[in-house]
XYZ file of C-alpha atoms in Angstrom:
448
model
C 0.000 0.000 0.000
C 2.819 2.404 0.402
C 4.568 1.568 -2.621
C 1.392 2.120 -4.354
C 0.897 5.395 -2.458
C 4.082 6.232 -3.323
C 3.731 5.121 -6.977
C 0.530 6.987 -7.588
C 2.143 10.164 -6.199
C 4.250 10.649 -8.758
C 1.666 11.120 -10.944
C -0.383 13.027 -8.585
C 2.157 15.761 -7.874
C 2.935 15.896 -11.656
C -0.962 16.718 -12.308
C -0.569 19.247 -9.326
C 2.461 21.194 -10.985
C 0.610 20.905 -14.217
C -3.054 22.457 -12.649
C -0.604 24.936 -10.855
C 1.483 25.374 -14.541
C -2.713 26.725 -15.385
C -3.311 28.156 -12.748
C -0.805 30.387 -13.316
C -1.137 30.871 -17.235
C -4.775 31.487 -16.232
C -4.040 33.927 -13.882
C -1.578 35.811 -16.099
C -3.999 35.419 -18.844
C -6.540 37.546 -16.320
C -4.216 39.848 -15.572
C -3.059 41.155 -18.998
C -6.819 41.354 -20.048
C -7.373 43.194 -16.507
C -4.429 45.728 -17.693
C -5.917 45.580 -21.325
C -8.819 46.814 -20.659
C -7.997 49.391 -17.860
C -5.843 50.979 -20.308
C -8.381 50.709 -22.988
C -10.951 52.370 -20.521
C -8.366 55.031 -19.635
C -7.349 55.546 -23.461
C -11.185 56.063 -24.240
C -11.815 58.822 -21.391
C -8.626 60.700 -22.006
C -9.820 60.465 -25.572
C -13.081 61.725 -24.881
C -12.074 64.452 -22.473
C -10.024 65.850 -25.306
C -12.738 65.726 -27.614
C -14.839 67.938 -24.621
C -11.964 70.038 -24.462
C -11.554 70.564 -28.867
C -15.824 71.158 -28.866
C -16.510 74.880 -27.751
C -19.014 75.468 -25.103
C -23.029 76.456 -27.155
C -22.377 79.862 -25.286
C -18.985 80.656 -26.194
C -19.612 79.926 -30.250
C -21.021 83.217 -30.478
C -18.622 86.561 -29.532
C -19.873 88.219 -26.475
C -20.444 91.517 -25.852
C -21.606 93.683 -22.522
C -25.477 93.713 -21.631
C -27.002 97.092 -21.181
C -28.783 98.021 -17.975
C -32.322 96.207 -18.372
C -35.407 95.611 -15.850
C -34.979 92.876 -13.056
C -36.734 89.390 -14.313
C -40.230 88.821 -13.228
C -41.983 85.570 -13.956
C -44.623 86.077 -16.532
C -47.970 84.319 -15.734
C -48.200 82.127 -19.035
C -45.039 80.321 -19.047
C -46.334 77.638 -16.015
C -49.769 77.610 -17.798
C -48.037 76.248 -21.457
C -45.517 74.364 -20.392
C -46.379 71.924 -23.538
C -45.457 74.675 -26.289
C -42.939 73.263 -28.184
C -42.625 75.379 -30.974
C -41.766 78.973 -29.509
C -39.338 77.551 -26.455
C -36.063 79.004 -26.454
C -33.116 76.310 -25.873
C -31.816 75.928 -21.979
C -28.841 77.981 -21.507
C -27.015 77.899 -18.414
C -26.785 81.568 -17.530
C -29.494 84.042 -18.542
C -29.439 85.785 -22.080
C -29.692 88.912 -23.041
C -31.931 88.926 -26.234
C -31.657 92.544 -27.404
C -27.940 91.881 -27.847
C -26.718 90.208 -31.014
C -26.458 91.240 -34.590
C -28.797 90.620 -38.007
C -27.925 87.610 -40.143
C -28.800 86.570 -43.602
C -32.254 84.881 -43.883
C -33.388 83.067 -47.288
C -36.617 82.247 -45.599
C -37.823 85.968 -45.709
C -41.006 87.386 -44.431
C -43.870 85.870 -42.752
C -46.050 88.165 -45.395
C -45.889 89.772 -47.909
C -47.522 93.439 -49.050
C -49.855 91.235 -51.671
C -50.955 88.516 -48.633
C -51.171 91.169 -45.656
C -54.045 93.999 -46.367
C -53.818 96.514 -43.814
C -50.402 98.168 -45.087
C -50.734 101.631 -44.695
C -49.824 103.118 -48.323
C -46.379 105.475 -46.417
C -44.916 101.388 -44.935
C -45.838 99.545 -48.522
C -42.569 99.840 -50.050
C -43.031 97.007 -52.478
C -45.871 98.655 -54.221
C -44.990 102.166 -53.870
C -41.893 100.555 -56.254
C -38.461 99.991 -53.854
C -36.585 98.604 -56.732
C -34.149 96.161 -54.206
C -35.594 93.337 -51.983
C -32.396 92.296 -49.556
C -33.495 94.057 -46.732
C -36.212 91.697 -46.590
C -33.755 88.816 -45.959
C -32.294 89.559 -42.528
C -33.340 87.869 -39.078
C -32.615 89.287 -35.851
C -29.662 86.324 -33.717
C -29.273 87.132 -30.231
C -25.944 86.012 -29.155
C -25.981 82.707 -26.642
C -29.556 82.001 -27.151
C -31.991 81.255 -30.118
C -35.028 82.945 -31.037
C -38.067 81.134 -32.445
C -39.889 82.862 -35.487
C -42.993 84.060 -34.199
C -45.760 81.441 -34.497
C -48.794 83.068 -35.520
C -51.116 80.195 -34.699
C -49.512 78.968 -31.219
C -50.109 83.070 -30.472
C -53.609 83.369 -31.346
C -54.395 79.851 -29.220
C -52.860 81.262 -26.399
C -54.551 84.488 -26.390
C -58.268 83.580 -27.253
C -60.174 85.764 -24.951
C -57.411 87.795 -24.234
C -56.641 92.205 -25.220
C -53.826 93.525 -26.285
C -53.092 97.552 -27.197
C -50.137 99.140 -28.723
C -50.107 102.893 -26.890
C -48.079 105.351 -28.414
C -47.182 107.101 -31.255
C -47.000 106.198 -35.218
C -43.954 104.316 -34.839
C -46.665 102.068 -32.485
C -49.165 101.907 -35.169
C -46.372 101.036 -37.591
C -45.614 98.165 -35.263
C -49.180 96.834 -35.004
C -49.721 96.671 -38.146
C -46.325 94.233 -38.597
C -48.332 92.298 -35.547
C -51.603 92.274 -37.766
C -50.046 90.957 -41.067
C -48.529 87.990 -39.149
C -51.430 87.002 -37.345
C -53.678 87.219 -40.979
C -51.418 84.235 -42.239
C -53.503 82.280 -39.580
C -56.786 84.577 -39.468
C -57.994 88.010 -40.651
C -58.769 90.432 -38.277
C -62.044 92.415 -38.382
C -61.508 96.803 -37.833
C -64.393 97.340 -35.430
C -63.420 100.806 -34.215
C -61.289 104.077 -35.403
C -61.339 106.928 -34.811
C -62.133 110.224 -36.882
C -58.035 110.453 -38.169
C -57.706 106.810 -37.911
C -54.476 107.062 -36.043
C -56.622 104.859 -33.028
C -58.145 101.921 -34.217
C -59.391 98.400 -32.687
C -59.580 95.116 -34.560
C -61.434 91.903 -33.115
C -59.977 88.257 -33.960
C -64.011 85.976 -34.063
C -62.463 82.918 -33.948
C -60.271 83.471 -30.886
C -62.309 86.179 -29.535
C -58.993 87.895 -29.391
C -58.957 91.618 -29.153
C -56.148 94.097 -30.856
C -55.865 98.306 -30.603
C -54.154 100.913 -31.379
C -54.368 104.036 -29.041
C -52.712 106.871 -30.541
C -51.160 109.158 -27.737
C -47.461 110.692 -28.802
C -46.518 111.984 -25.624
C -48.323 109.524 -23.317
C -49.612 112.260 -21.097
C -51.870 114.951 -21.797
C -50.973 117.692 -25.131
C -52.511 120.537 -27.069
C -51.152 119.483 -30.423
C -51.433 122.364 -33.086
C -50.144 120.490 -36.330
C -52.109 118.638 -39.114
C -51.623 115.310 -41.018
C -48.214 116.334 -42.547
C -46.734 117.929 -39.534
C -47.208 121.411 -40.409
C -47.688 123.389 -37.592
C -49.547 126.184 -36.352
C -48.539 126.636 -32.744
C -46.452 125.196 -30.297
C -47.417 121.924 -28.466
C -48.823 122.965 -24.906
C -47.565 119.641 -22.708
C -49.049 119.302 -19.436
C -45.909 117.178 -17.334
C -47.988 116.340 -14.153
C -51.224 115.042 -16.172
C -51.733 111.804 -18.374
C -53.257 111.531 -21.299
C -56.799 110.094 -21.041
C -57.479 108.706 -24.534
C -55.119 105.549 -23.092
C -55.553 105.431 -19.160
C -59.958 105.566 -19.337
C -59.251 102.375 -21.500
C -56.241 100.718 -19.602
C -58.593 98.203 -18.077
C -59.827 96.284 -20.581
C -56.607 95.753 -21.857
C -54.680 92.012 -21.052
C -51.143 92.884 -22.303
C -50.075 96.538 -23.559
C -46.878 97.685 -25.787
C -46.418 101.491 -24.630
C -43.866 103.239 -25.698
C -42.679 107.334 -26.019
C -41.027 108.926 -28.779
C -39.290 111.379 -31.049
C -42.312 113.553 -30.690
C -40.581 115.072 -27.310
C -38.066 116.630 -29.455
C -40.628 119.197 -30.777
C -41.013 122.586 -29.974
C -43.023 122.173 -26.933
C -44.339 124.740 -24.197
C -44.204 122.906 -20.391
C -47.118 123.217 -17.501
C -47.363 121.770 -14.217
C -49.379 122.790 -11.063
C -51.865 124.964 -13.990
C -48.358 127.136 -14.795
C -46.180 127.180 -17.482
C -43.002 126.066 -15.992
C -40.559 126.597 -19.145
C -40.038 125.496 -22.614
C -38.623 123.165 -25.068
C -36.453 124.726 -28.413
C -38.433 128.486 -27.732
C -36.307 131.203 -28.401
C -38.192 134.144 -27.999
C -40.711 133.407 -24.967
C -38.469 134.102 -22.281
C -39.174 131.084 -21.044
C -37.203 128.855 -18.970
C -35.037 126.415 -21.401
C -35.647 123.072 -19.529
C -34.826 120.428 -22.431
C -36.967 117.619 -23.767
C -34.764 115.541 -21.299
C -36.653 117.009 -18.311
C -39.964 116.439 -20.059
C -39.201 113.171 -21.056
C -38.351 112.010 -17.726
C -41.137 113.612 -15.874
C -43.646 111.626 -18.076
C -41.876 108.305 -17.584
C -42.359 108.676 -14.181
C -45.884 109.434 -14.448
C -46.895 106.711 -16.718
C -44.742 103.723 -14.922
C -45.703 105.123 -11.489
C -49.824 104.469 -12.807
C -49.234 101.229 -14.200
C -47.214 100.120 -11.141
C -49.248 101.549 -8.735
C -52.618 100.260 -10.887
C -55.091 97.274 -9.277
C -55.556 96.120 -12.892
C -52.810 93.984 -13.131
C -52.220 94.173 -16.875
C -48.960 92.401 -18.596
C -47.105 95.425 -19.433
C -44.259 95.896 -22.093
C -42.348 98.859 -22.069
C -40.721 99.631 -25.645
C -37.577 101.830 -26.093
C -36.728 104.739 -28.199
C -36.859 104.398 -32.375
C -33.519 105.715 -34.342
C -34.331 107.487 -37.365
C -31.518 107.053 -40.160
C -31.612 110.549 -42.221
C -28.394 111.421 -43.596
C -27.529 114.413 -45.415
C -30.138 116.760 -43.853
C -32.994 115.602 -41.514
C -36.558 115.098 -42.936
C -37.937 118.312 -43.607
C -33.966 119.564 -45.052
C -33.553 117.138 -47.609
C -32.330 113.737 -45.629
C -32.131 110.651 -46.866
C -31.445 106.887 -46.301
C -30.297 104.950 -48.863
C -28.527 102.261 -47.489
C -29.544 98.738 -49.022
C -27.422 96.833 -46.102
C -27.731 96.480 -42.034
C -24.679 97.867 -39.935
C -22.508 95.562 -38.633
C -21.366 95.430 -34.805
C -19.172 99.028 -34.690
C -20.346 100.680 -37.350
C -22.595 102.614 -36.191
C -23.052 104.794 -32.784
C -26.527 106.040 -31.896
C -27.031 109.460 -32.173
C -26.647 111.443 -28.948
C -30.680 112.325 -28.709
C -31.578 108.606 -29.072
C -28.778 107.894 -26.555
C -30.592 110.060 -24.038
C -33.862 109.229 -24.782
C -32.481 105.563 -23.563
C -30.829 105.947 -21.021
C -33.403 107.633 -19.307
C -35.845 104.993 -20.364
C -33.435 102.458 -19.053
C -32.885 104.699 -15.740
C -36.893 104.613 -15.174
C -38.246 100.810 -16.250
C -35.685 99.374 -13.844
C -36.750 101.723 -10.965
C -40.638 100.811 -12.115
C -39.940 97.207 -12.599
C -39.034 96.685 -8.648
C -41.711 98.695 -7.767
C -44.154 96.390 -10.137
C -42.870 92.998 -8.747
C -43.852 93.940 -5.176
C -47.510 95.142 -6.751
C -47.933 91.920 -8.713
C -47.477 93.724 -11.981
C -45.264 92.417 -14.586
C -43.635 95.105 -16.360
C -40.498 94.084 -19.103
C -38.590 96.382 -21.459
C -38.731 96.024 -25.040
C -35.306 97.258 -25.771
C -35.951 97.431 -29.532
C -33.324 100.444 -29.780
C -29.819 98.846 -30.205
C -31.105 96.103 -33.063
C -32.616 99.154 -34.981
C -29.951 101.151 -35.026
C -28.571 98.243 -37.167
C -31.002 98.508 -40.295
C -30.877 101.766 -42.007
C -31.908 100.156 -45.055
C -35.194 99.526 -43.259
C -37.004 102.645 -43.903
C -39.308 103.704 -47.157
C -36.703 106.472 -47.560
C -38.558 108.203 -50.859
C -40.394 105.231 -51.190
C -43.544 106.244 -48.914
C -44.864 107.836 -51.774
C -46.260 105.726 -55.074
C -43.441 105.428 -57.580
C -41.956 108.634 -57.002
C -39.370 108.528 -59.701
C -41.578 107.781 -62.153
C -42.161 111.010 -63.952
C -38.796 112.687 -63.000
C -35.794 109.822 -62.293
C -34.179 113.150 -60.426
C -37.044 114.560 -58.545
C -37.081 116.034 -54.970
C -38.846 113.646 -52.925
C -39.321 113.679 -49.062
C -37.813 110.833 -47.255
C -39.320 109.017 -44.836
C -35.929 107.226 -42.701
C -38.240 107.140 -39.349
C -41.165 104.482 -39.755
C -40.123 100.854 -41.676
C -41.001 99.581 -44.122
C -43.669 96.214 -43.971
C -42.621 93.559 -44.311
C -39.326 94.713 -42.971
C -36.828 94.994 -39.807
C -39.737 96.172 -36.938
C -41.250 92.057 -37.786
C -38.317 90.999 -35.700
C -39.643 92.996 -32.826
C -42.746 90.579 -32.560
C -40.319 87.460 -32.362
C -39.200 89.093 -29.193
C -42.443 89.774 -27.889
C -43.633 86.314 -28.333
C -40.734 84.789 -26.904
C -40.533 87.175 -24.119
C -44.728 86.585 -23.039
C -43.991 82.485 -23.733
C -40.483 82.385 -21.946
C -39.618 85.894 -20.228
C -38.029 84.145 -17.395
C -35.181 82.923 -18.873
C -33.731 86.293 -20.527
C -32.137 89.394 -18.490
């Protein structure tokens, strides 16, 4: 028995050395596969981090550029209600964007309309048929830099405002804007003109289908005037502008309105006489009246004040949008000397400063919304700015220049023609202004 024990060792310890000859192959085996793939793993995240590190950041593919001084966010009452619209949502960015900075970039999609397809041009905006000869300006869309803006979706708009009001309050520049906002929303359905008034500077249209409600109040100053000048601008006096009173025409209607557009305007730069307290406190541009010089700037101001303090202070709790100042774009001489705008191309980033009565007219509009919009946000009124003033100044080829009149060179290829380098031409540049107010009713919370 030990003989055979010790015979059948042999071959027992020679299949031990043998399992532990596999063993150990195995266990190499394991090992180099173990190192394999560690290195594999650590080749394909160094690989990948460099990839991360190659890619630029969505917010740095665009240059950047300084944000002006803009009202404090407020969160707009629709944006919890629709949280399923898809079509008009801006993409996530990590840090807030300011949408009114950016610069105009080719477009071959054009317009949403067209001066054939849209009917309530008024005959001074209708470029096309009054015979504008080029057709790029039409071929531009507004990019704000680090964040998209949607097109403005006509039929998402309507859905989301059926029994709703809005009213644009302010000057022409305002009825030049609503009637951009008109021809968009016709693409989906036509408006009905229930209302205007004897001039037909105010008007009101009515939406059946939606039951959606759109006006025009026409109020150049905001607060209350004597205005001594007819249709053309000819006038007879000077303007008699009371500082410490508002204009009714817009505040008797303010509560039937859901959302408003106000906005001031160039008509502060008149010749104006002052009053406040029943006395004539000084003057605007009045030599001769020995009258106290006190500059539109003080006039300006003082009316600001009074029309943010009553919407702030207001119970009706309307949506409010405050818009900023308009650039004109006469060169050579100013409207009534002879000016004209003939540019056929927007201004690119540095190009162009604003004039130093537009820069003003801003800053004190910039100066007053932000001091209104903390005041509003402890009411429960949402106020915004509508700082349409920068992107303008971009597009002096917006304007009807001679074109506001029908075919003006048609008799004389060299005649005298007034220029018109104020208003904008539709469809044109002041479109892009109701892409921002869509996106800024759907999605205000997410901009600056």
């Amino acid at each position: 028995m030990g003989k055979g024990m010790r015979w059948d060792s042999k071959p027992l310890s020679l299949h031990y050395k043998h399992n532990h000859i596999f063993v150990k192959f195995g266990v190499s085996i394991l090992l180099l596969g173990l190192a394999f793939r560690l290195f594999s793993s650590d080749s394909i995240r160094i690989s990948s981090v460099l990839e991360e590190t190659h890619t630029p950041p969505l917010a740095e593919a665009e240059p950047k550029t300084e944000s002006p001084v803009v009202s404090q966010p407020i969160q707009p009452p629709l944006t919890s209600l629709f949280p399923e619209n898809e079509t008009q949502t801006s993409e996530i960015v990590a840090e807030k964007c300011d949408i009114f900075m950016g610069d105009w970039i080719a477009d071959e999609s054009g317009p949403a309309y067209t001066n054939e397809s849209c009917h309530v041009i008024e005959g001074h905006q209708n470029c096309m048929s009054n015979g504008r000869p080029d057709s790029g300006y039409l071929y531009w869309r507004w990019n704000p830099w680090n964040c998209k803006l949607p097109r403005f979706n006509s039929e998402r708009f309507l859905d989301l405002m059926r029994n709703k009001s809005w009213a644009f309050i302010g000057d022409s520049i305002s009825r030049n804007h609503v009637q951009s906002f008109l021809c968009i929303l016709s693409q989906v359905e036509q408006a009905v003109e229930v209302y205007h008034d004897e001039e037909y500077r105010s008007k009101r249209w009515h939406f059946p289908s939606h039951n959606f409600t759109l006006s025009v109040i026409w109020t150049p100053f905001l607060i209350k005037a004597a205005i001594f000048e007819d249709l053309n601008g000819v006038s007879s006096s000077e303007i008699q502008l009371y500082l410490d009173k508002l204009d009714e025409k817009w505040t008797e209607q303010y509560k039937d309105f859901d959302y408003a557009v106000i906005a001031g305007g160039k008509w502060f730069l008149k010749t104006a006489i002052y009053h406040e307290n029943n006395n004539i406190t000084g003057c605007h541009y009045c030599p001769g009246k020995n009258l106290t010089e006190l500059g539109f700037d003080h006039a300006y101001r003082k009316a600001l004040q009074l029309v943010l303090n009553f919407i702030t202070s207001n119970d009706h709790k309307a949506f409010v949008f405050f818009r900023t100042t308009t650039p004109d774009h006469f060169e050579n001489g100013e409207w009534f000397s002879g000016g004209n705008c003939n540019r056929t191309m927007p201004f690119k980033e540095g190009e162009v400063d604003m004039r130093d009565t537009d820069t003003i007219m801003r800053d004190i509009e910039l100066e007053e919304a932000e001091k209104a919009v903390e005041v509003g946000s402890g009411n429960g009124v949402i106020l915004k700015l509508l700082d349409t003033t920068r992107l303008s100044v971009l597009r002096p080829d917006g304007h009807p220049g001679p074109y506001r009149q029908f075919q003006p060179f048609a008799k004389d290829k060299n005649a005298e023609v007034q220029n018109d380098c104020l208003h904008w031409c539709l469809p044109g540049p002041i479109d892009s202004w109701n892409d921002l107010l869509m996106e800024l009713v759907v999605n205000g919370e997410k901009y600056r």
